CSV table of C-alpha atoms in Angstrom, one decimal:
chain,number,residue,atom,x,y,z
A,252,MET,CA,-19.7,88.3,-34.1
A,253,SER,CA,-20.0,91.9,-33.1
A,254,HIS,CA,-19.4,93.0,-29.3
A,255,PHE,CA,-23.1,94.2,-29.2
A,256,GLY,CA,-25.1,92.6,-26.5
A,257,PHE,CA,-27.7,93.0,-23.8
A,258,HIS,CA,-25.8,96.1,-22.3
A,259,THR,CA,-25.6,97.8,-25.7
A,260,GLU,CA,-27.0,101.5,-25.7
A,261,GLY,CA,-28.9,103.2,-28.4
A,262,LEU,CA,-26.6,106.2,-28.6
A,263,GLU,CA,-23.8,103.9,-28.9
A,264,LEU,CA,-24.9,102.4,-32.1
A,265,VAL,CA,-26.0,106.0,-33.3
A,266,GLN,CA,-22.5,107.2,-32.6
A,267,GLN,CA,-20.9,104.2,-34.3
A,268,PHE,CA,-22.9,104.2,-37.4
A,269,HIS,CA,-23.3,108.0,-37.6
A,270,ASP,CA,-22.7,107.9,-41.3
A,271,GLN,CA,-25.8,105.8,-41.7
A,272,VAL,CA,-28.0,108.3,-39.8
A,273,LYS,CA,-26.7,111.6,-41.0
A,274,GLY,CA,-28.8,113.5,-43.6
A,275,ARG,CA,-31.2,110.4,-44.0
A,276,THR,CA,-35.0,110.1,-43.7
A,277,PHE,CA,-36.6,107.8,-41.3
A,278,LEU,CA,-40.2,106.7,-40.5
A,279,ILE,CA,-40.9,105.1,-37.2
A,280,THR,CA,-44.4,104.4,-35.6
A,281,GLY,CA,-45.5,104.7,-32.1
A,282,PRO,CA,-42.9,106.9,-30.7
A,283,SER,CA,-45.0,107.9,-27.8
A,284,LYS,CA,-43.2,109.5,-24.8
A,285,GLY,CA,-41.6,106.8,-22.6
A,286,GLY,CA,-41.9,104.1,-25.0
A,287,ILE,CA,-38.7,102.4,-27.1
A,288,GLY,CA,-40.2,104.1,-30.2
A,289,ALA,CA,-39.5,107.5,-28.8
A,290,GLU,CA,-36.3,106.5,-27.5
A,291,THR,CA,-35.2,105.3,-30.9
A,292,ALA,CA,-36.4,108.8,-32.5
A,293,ILE,CA,-34.5,110.7,-29.8
A,294,SER,CA,-31.4,108.3,-30.3
A,295,LEU,CA,-31.5,108.9,-34.0
A,296,ALA,CA,-31.7,112.6,-33.4
A,297,HIS,CA,-27.9,112.5,-32.1
A,298,GLY,CA,-27.0,111.3,-35.3
A,299,HIS,CA,-28.4,114.2,-37.3
A,300,PRO,CA,-30.6,112.5,-39.6
A,301,SER,CA,-32.5,114.9,-42.3
A,302,THR,CA,-36.0,114.0,-41.4
A,303,LEU,CA,-38.0,111.9,-38.8
A,304,ILE,CA,-41.6,111.2,-39.9
A,305,LEU,CA,-43.4,110.1,-36.6
A,306,LEU,CA,-46.5,108.3,-36.9
A,307,GLY,CA,-49.1,107.9,-34.0
A,308,ARG,CA,-52.5,108.1,-32.9
A,309,SER,CA,-52.7,111.8,-31.5
A,310,LEU,CA,-50.0,114.8,-31.7
A,311,ASP,CA,-50.5,115.2,-27.7
A,312,ARG,CA,-48.9,111.8,-27.3
A,313,ILE,CA,-45.9,112.7,-29.8
A,314,GLN,CA,-45.3,116.2,-29.2
A,315,PRO,CA,-42.9,115.5,-26.2
A,316,THR,CA,-40.8,113.4,-28.3
A,317,ILE,CA,-40.7,116.0,-31.1
A,318,ASP,CA,-39.7,118.4,-28.5
A,319,THR,CA,-36.9,116.6,-27.4
A,320,ILE,CA,-35.4,115.8,-30.8
A,321,LEU,CA,-35.6,119.5,-31.6
A,322,SER,CA,-33.7,120.4,-28.5
A,323,ILE,CA,-30.9,118.1,-29.6
A,324,ASP,CA,-30.8,119.1,-33.2
A,325,SER,CA,-33.3,122.2,-34.3
A,326,SER,CA,-32.5,121.6,-38.0
A,327,ILE,CA,-34.1,118.1,-38.1
A,328,THR,CA,-37.4,118.2,-40.0
A,329,THR,CA,-39.9,116.4,-37.8
A,330,LYS,CA,-43.3,115.4,-39.2
A,331,PHE,CA,-46.2,114.1,-37.3
A,332,VAL,CA,-48.8,111.9,-39.4
A,333,PRO,CA,-51.8,110.6,-37.5
A,334,ILE,CA,-52.5,107.1,-37.7
A,335,ASP,CA,-54.5,104.3,-36.1
A,336,LEU,CA,-52.9,101.1,-37.2
A,337,SER,CA,-56.0,99.0,-36.1
A,338,SER,CA,-57.9,100.8,-39.0
A,339,LEU,CA,-57.1,100.1,-42.7
A,340,SER,CA,-58.6,103.1,-43.8
A,341,SER,CA,-56.8,105.2,-41.1
A,342,VAL,CA,-53.3,103.6,-42.5
A,343,ARG,CA,-54.4,104.3,-46.1
A,344,SER,CA,-55.1,108.0,-45.1
A,345,ALA,CA,-51.5,108.1,-43.4
A,346,ALA,CA,-49.7,106.6,-46.3
A,347,SER,CA,-51.6,109.1,-48.8
A,348,ILE,CA,-50.6,112.0,-46.6
A,349,ILE,CA,-46.8,110.9,-46.6
A,350,LEU,CA,-46.7,109.6,-50.6
A,351,ASN,CA,-48.3,113.1,-51.5
A,352,ASP,CA,-46.0,115.1,-49.4
A,353,PRO,CA,-43.5,116.6,-51.8
A,354,THR,CA,-41.2,117.5,-48.9
A,355,ILE,CA,-40.7,113.7,-48.4
A,356,SER,CA,-38.9,112.9,-51.3
A,357,HIS,CA,-37.9,109.3,-50.2
A,358,ILE,CA,-37.8,107.0,-46.9
A,359,ASP,CA,-34.5,105.5,-46.1
A,360,VAL,CA,-35.5,103.5,-43.0
A,361,ILE,CA,-39.2,102.3,-42.1
A,362,ILE,CA,-39.1,101.2,-38.3
A,363,ASN,CA,-42.5,99.5,-37.8
A,364,ASN,CA,-42.4,99.9,-33.8
A,365,ALA,CA,-46.0,100.5,-32.7
A,366,ALA,CA,-47.9,97.7,-30.6
A,367,ILE,CA,-50.6,96.6,-28.4
A,368,MET,CA,-50.2,93.8,-25.9
A,369,ALA,CA,-52.6,91.4,-24.2
A,370,THR,CA,-55.9,93.3,-25.1
A,371,PRO,CA,-59.4,91.7,-24.5
A,372,TYR,CA,-60.8,90.1,-27.4
A,373,SER,CA,-62.1,92.5,-30.0
A,374,LEU,CA,-62.2,93.0,-33.6
A,375,THR,CA,-60.9,96.0,-35.6
A,376,PRO,CA,-63.4,98.0,-37.7
A,377,ASP,CA,-62.2,95.7,-40.7
A,378,GLY,CA,-63.1,92.5,-38.7
A,379,ILE,CA,-59.6,91.4,-37.7
A,380,GLU,CA,-58.6,90.4,-34.4
A,381,SER,CA,-57.2,93.5,-32.6
A,382,GLN,CA,-53.8,92.5,-31.8
A,383,LEU,CA,-53.4,91.0,-35.2
A,384,GLY,CA,-54.8,94.0,-36.8
A,385,ALA,CA,-52.7,96.5,-35.1
A,386,ASN,CA,-49.4,94.7,-34.6
A,387,HIS,CA,-49.0,93.0,-37.9
A,388,MET,CA,-52.0,94.0,-40.7
A,389,GLY,CA,-51.7,98.0,-39.9
A,390,HIS,CA,-47.7,97.6,-40.7
A,391,PHE,CA,-48.1,95.3,-43.5
A,392,LEU,CA,-50.3,97.5,-45.2
A,393,LEU,CA,-48.7,100.6,-44.4
A,394,THR,CA,-45.1,99.2,-45.3
A,395,ASN,CA,-46.6,98.1,-48.8
A,396,LEU,CA,-48.1,101.5,-49.6
A,397,LEU,CA,-44.9,103.4,-48.8
A,398,MET,CA,-42.6,100.9,-50.8
A,399,PRO,CA,-42.5,103.3,-54.0
A,400,LYS,CA,-40.8,106.0,-51.7
A,401,LEU,CA,-38.5,103.5,-50.3
A,402,LEU,CA,-37.4,101.9,-53.3
A,403,LEU,CA,-37.3,105.2,-55.1
A,404,THR,CA,-33.5,105.6,-54.7
A,405,SER,CA,-32.7,102.0,-53.6
A,406,SER,CA,-29.6,101.5,-55.7
A,407,PRO,CA,-26.4,102.1,-53.6
A,408,THR,CA,-24.0,104.4,-55.5
A,409,ALA,CA,-20.8,106.3,-54.3
A,410,ALA,CA,-22.9,109.3,-53.6
A,411,LEU,CA,-25.4,107.2,-51.6
A,412,PRO,CA,-23.9,104.1,-50.4
A,413,HIS,CA,-26.8,102.9,-48.2
A,414,ARG,CA,-29.3,100.3,-48.5
A,415,LYS,CA,-32.7,100.7,-47.4
A,416,ARG,CA,-34.2,99.0,-44.4
A,417,ILE,CA,-37.6,97.7,-43.2
A,418,ILE,CA,-37.6,97.1,-39.3
A,419,ASN,CA,-40.2,95.0,-37.7
A,420,VAL,CA,-40.3,95.0,-34.0
A,421,SER,CA,-41.4,91.6,-32.8
A,422,SER,CA,-41.1,90.1,-29.4
A,423,VAL,CA,-39.9,86.6,-27.6
A,424,ALA,CA,-43.5,86.3,-27.4
A,425,ASN,CA,-43.8,85.0,-30.5
A,426,LEU,CA,-42.9,81.7,-28.6
A,427,ALA,CA,-46.6,82.1,-27.2
A,428,GLY,CA,-48.3,81.4,-30.5
A,429,GLY,CA,-48.4,80.5,-34.2
A,430,ILE,CA,-50.5,81.6,-37.2
A,431,ARG,CA,-54.0,80.5,-36.8
A,432,PHE,CA,-54.6,80.1,-40.4
A,433,HIS,CA,-57.6,78.0,-40.0
A,434,ASP,CA,-59.3,81.0,-37.6
A,435,PRO,CA,-56.7,84.0,-37.4
A,436,ASN,CA,-59.6,86.2,-35.9
A,437,TYR,CA,-60.9,83.9,-33.4
A,438,THR,CA,-64.3,84.1,-35.1
A,439,LEU,CA,-65.0,80.6,-35.4
A,440,HIS,CA,-63.9,80.0,-31.8
A,441,PRO,CA,-63.8,83.1,-29.9
A,442,GLU,CA,-63.7,80.7,-26.8
A,443,GLU,CA,-60.1,79.9,-27.7
A,444,TYR,CA,-58.9,83.4,-27.4
A,445,THR,CA,-56.2,84.1,-24.8
A,446,PRO,CA,-54.5,87.8,-24.8
A,447,PHE,CA,-51.0,86.3,-24.7
A,448,ASN,CA,-51.5,83.6,-27.3
A,449,ALA,CA,-53.2,85.9,-29.6
A,450,TYR,CA,-50.4,88.7,-28.8
A,451,GLY,CA,-48.1,85.5,-29.7
A,452,GLN,CA,-49.6,85.1,-32.9
A,453,SER,CA,-49.2,88.9,-34.0
A,454,LYS,CA,-45.5,88.8,-33.0
A,455,THR,CA,-45.2,85.8,-34.9
A,456,ALA,CA,-46.8,87.1,-37.9
A,457,ILE,CA,-44.2,90.0,-37.7
A,458,ILE,CA,-41.3,87.6,-38.4
A,459,LEU,CA,-43.0,85.7,-41.1
A,460,PHE,CA,-43.7,89.2,-42.8
A,461,THR,CA,-40.3,89.9,-42.6
A,462,ILE,CA,-39.3,86.8,-44.3
A,463,ALA,CA,-42.0,87.3,-47.1
A,464,LEU,CA,-41.0,90.8,-47.6
A,465,ASN,CA,-37.3,90.1,-48.0
A,466,ASN,CA,-38.3,87.4,-50.8
A,467,ARG,CA,-39.9,90.4,-52.6
A,468,ILE,CA,-37.3,92.9,-52.4
A,469,ALA,CA,-34.3,90.9,-52.9
A,470,GLY,CA,-32.1,92.3,-55.4
A,471,LYS,CA,-33.5,96.0,-54.9
A,472,ALA,CA,-30.8,97.1,-52.3
A,473,ALA,CA,-33.3,96.5,-49.4
A,474,ARG,CA,-33.5,94.5,-46.6
A,475,SER,CA,-35.9,93.8,-43.8
A,476,TRP,CA,-35.2,92.6,-40.2
A,477,SER,CA,-37.2,91.6,-37.2
A,478,LEU,CA,-36.1,91.7,-33.5
A,479,ASN,CA,-37.0,91.2,-30.0
A,480,PRO,CA,-36.1,94.5,-28.0
A,481,GLY,CA,-36.3,92.7,-24.9
A,482,SER,CA,-38.2,93.3,-21.4
A,483,ILE,CA,-38.7,96.9,-21.0
A,484,ALA,CA,-40.9,98.7,-18.6
A,485,THR,CA,-43.2,100.9,-20.8
A,486,SER,CA,-46.7,101.5,-21.0
A,487,LEU,CA,-47.2,98.8,-23.5
A,488,GLY,CA,-48.1,96.4,-20.6
A,489,ARG,CA,-50.5,98.8,-18.7
A,490,THR,CA,-53.7,96.6,-19.2
A,491,THR,CA,-51.8,93.3,-17.7
A,492,THR,CA,-52.4,92.3,-14.1
A,493,PRO,CA,-50.3,90.1,-11.9
A,494,GLU,CA,-52.2,86.8,-13.2
A,495,MET,CA,-52.0,88.2,-16.7
A,496,ARG,CA,-48.1,88.2,-16.3
A,497,GLN,CA,-48.2,84.9,-14.9
A,498,ASP,CA,-50.0,83.6,-18.0
A,499,ALA,CA,-47.5,85.3,-20.1
A,500,LEU,CA,-44.6,83.6,-18.6
A,501,THR,CA,-46.2,80.2,-19.1
A,502,ALA,CA,-47.3,81.0,-22.7
A,503,VAL,CA,-44.0,82.1,-23.6
A,504,PHE,CA,-41.4,80.2,-21.4
A,505,GLY,CA,-43.6,77.2,-20.6
A,506,LYS,CA,-44.9,75.8,-17.3
A,507,GLY,CA,-42.9,76.1,-14.2
A,508,ALA,CA,-41.5,79.6,-15.5
A,509,THR,CA,-41.4,82.1,-12.6
A,510,GLU,CA,-39.2,85.1,-14.0
A,511,PHE,CA,-39.2,87.2,-17.2
A,512,PRO,CA,-35.7,87.8,-18.6
A,513,ALA,CA,-33.7,90.8,-16.8
A,514,ARG,CA,-35.2,94.1,-17.6
A,515,LYS,CA,-33.4,96.5,-19.9
A,516,THR,CA,-33.6,100.5,-19.7
A,517,LEU,CA,-34.9,102.3,-22.5
A,518,GLN,CA,-31.5,102.9,-24.1
A,519,GLN,CA,-30.7,99.3,-24.0
A,520,GLY,CA,-34.2,98.5,-25.3
A,521,CYS,CA,-34.0,100.4,-28.4
A,522,ALA,CA,-30.4,99.5,-29.1
A,523,THR,CA,-31.5,96.0,-31.0
A,524,THR,CA,-33.9,98.2,-33.2
A,525,LEU,CA,-31.0,100.6,-33.9
A,526,ARG,CA,-28.5,98.1,-34.9
A,527,ALA,CA,-30.9,96.3,-37.5
A,528,ALA,CA,-31.6,99.6,-38.8
A,529,LEU,CA,-28.1,101.1,-39.2
A,530,ASP,CA,-25.3,98.3,-39.1
A,531,PRO,CA,-23.8,97.7,-42.7
A,532,SER,CA,-22.1,94.4,-41.5
A,533,LEU,CA,-25.6,92.7,-41.1
A,534,GLU,CA,-25.5,92.5,-45.0
A,535,ASP,CA,-22.6,90.0,-44.7
A,536,ASP,CA,-24.8,87.2,-43.2
A,537,LYS,CA,-26.0,85.4,-46.1
A,538,ASP,CA,-27.9,82.7,-44.2
A,539,PRO,CA,-31.4,82.7,-45.5
A,540,ASP,CA,-32.8,82.3,-41.9
A,541,ALA,CA,-30.9,85.5,-40.6
A,542,VAL,CA,-34.0,87.9,-40.0
A,543,TYR,CA,-34.4,88.0,-36.5
A,544,LEU,CA,-32.0,89.7,-33.6
A,545,ASN,CA,-32.0,89.4,-30.0
A,546,ASP,CA,-29.7,91.5,-27.7
A,547,CYS,CA,-28.2,93.1,-30.9
A,548,GLN,CA,-27.3,89.7,-32.5
A,549,VAL,CA,-28.8,87.8,-35.1
A,550,THR,CA,-30.1,84.4,-33.9
A,551,THR,CA,-32.0,81.4,-34.5
A,552,ASP,CA,-32.0,80.1,-30.9
A,553,PRO,CA,-35.1,78.5,-29.9
A,554,ARG,CA,-35.1,80.1,-26.5
A,555,TRP,CA,-35.9,83.5,-28.4
A,556,ILE,CA,-37.8,82.6,-31.7
A,557,ASP,CA,-39.9,79.7,-32.4
A,558,PRO,CA,-38.9,77.7,-35.6
A,559,ARG,CA,-42.1,77.8,-36.9
A,560,ALA,CA,-41.7,81.9,-37.1
A,561,LEU,CA,-38.9,81.0,-39.5
A,562,ASP,CA,-40.9,78.7,-41.9
A,563,LYS,CA,-40.8,79.8,-45.5
A,564,ALA,CA,-43.9,78.2,-46.5
A,565,SER,CA,-45.7,79.6,-43.6
A,566,ALA,CA,-44.2,83.3,-44.5
A,567,GLU,CA,-45.8,82.9,-47.9
A,568,LYS,CA,-49.1,81.7,-46.6
A,569,LEU,CA,-49.4,84.7,-44.3
A,570,TRP,CA,-48.5,87.1,-47.0
A,571,THR,CA,-51.5,85.7,-49.0
A,572,LEU,CA,-53.6,85.9,-46.2
A,573,SER,CA,-52.5,89.5,-45.4
A,574,GLU,CA,-53.3,90.5,-48.7
A,575,GLU,CA,-56.9,88.8,-48.6
A,576,LEU,CA,-57.5,90.8,-45.2
A,577,VAL,CA,-56.6,94.4,-46.5
A,578,GLY,CA,-58.1,93.6,-50.0
A,579,GLU,CA,-55.0,94.3,-52.0
A,580,LYS,CA,-52.2,92.6,-53.8
A,581,PHE,CA,-48.5,93.7,-53.8
A,582,VAL,CA,-45.9,93.1,-56.0
A,583,TRP,CA,-42.4,94.6,-55.8
């Protein structure tokens, strides 16, 4: 077991695994100022990557992150690509921009970080429950559409001794809800919708997506990981009230829970993402259930991940459902 843990900071990981950063191309969704996506991108900048592709709703929200990156290393190519992950057409447009950009020859690491949390019930323009749509379906489609550029140079060689990675940021909130295969969008029973149960469904979906994706890219010198970044004060919870926070405690940790896990700083909050993205030693773990990290450590501890989120049959069932919802099949 590595020495990394709760207090590990992102910059520590970038410094230790600088050879996994320098000259490489990273894509990050949701790197808005003040969030862990931005902190992830800024930390990576200290390792001198070749290119950082930043996807978000508007340039205004991403520009501060770009400015900070360039103040660290002005030679880094930064690209902003607009995307609304709750809209499948917007996701397809963003993917098309990237695939058709001749200056992006390949992608080394995809970090699916963006999320919405505990929003009132609504459906996306495609008829998908909003949290499931933005947190899982948008990333499912984006990742699959970009796979040609990720797998383009996926065989490690002496000159390119790296494996590609797809990092899917989940949450301990996976404990709050499994996949409602009978009614994933709450259209049959909208009265059953609660913000945190739906958030839990989306975060469970992210882990199951990771499992199913690994089944498909095995042998292609690529690996996917999911993770819980921890409890961090960001704008993600801007819509929550004190009553909703208590509902979240109950949904995630059960009746009687009174306290959330200890808060992390932004630097601590991006660390688990960066270990998942950079540490080659993670490849040494041959456990088929080794897909999820908490506090920078691979874990199957039911305090942090519900066993249903590791169920391989559910992972395959979700992949099929996801293909149906986006209207496209993917084979790698």
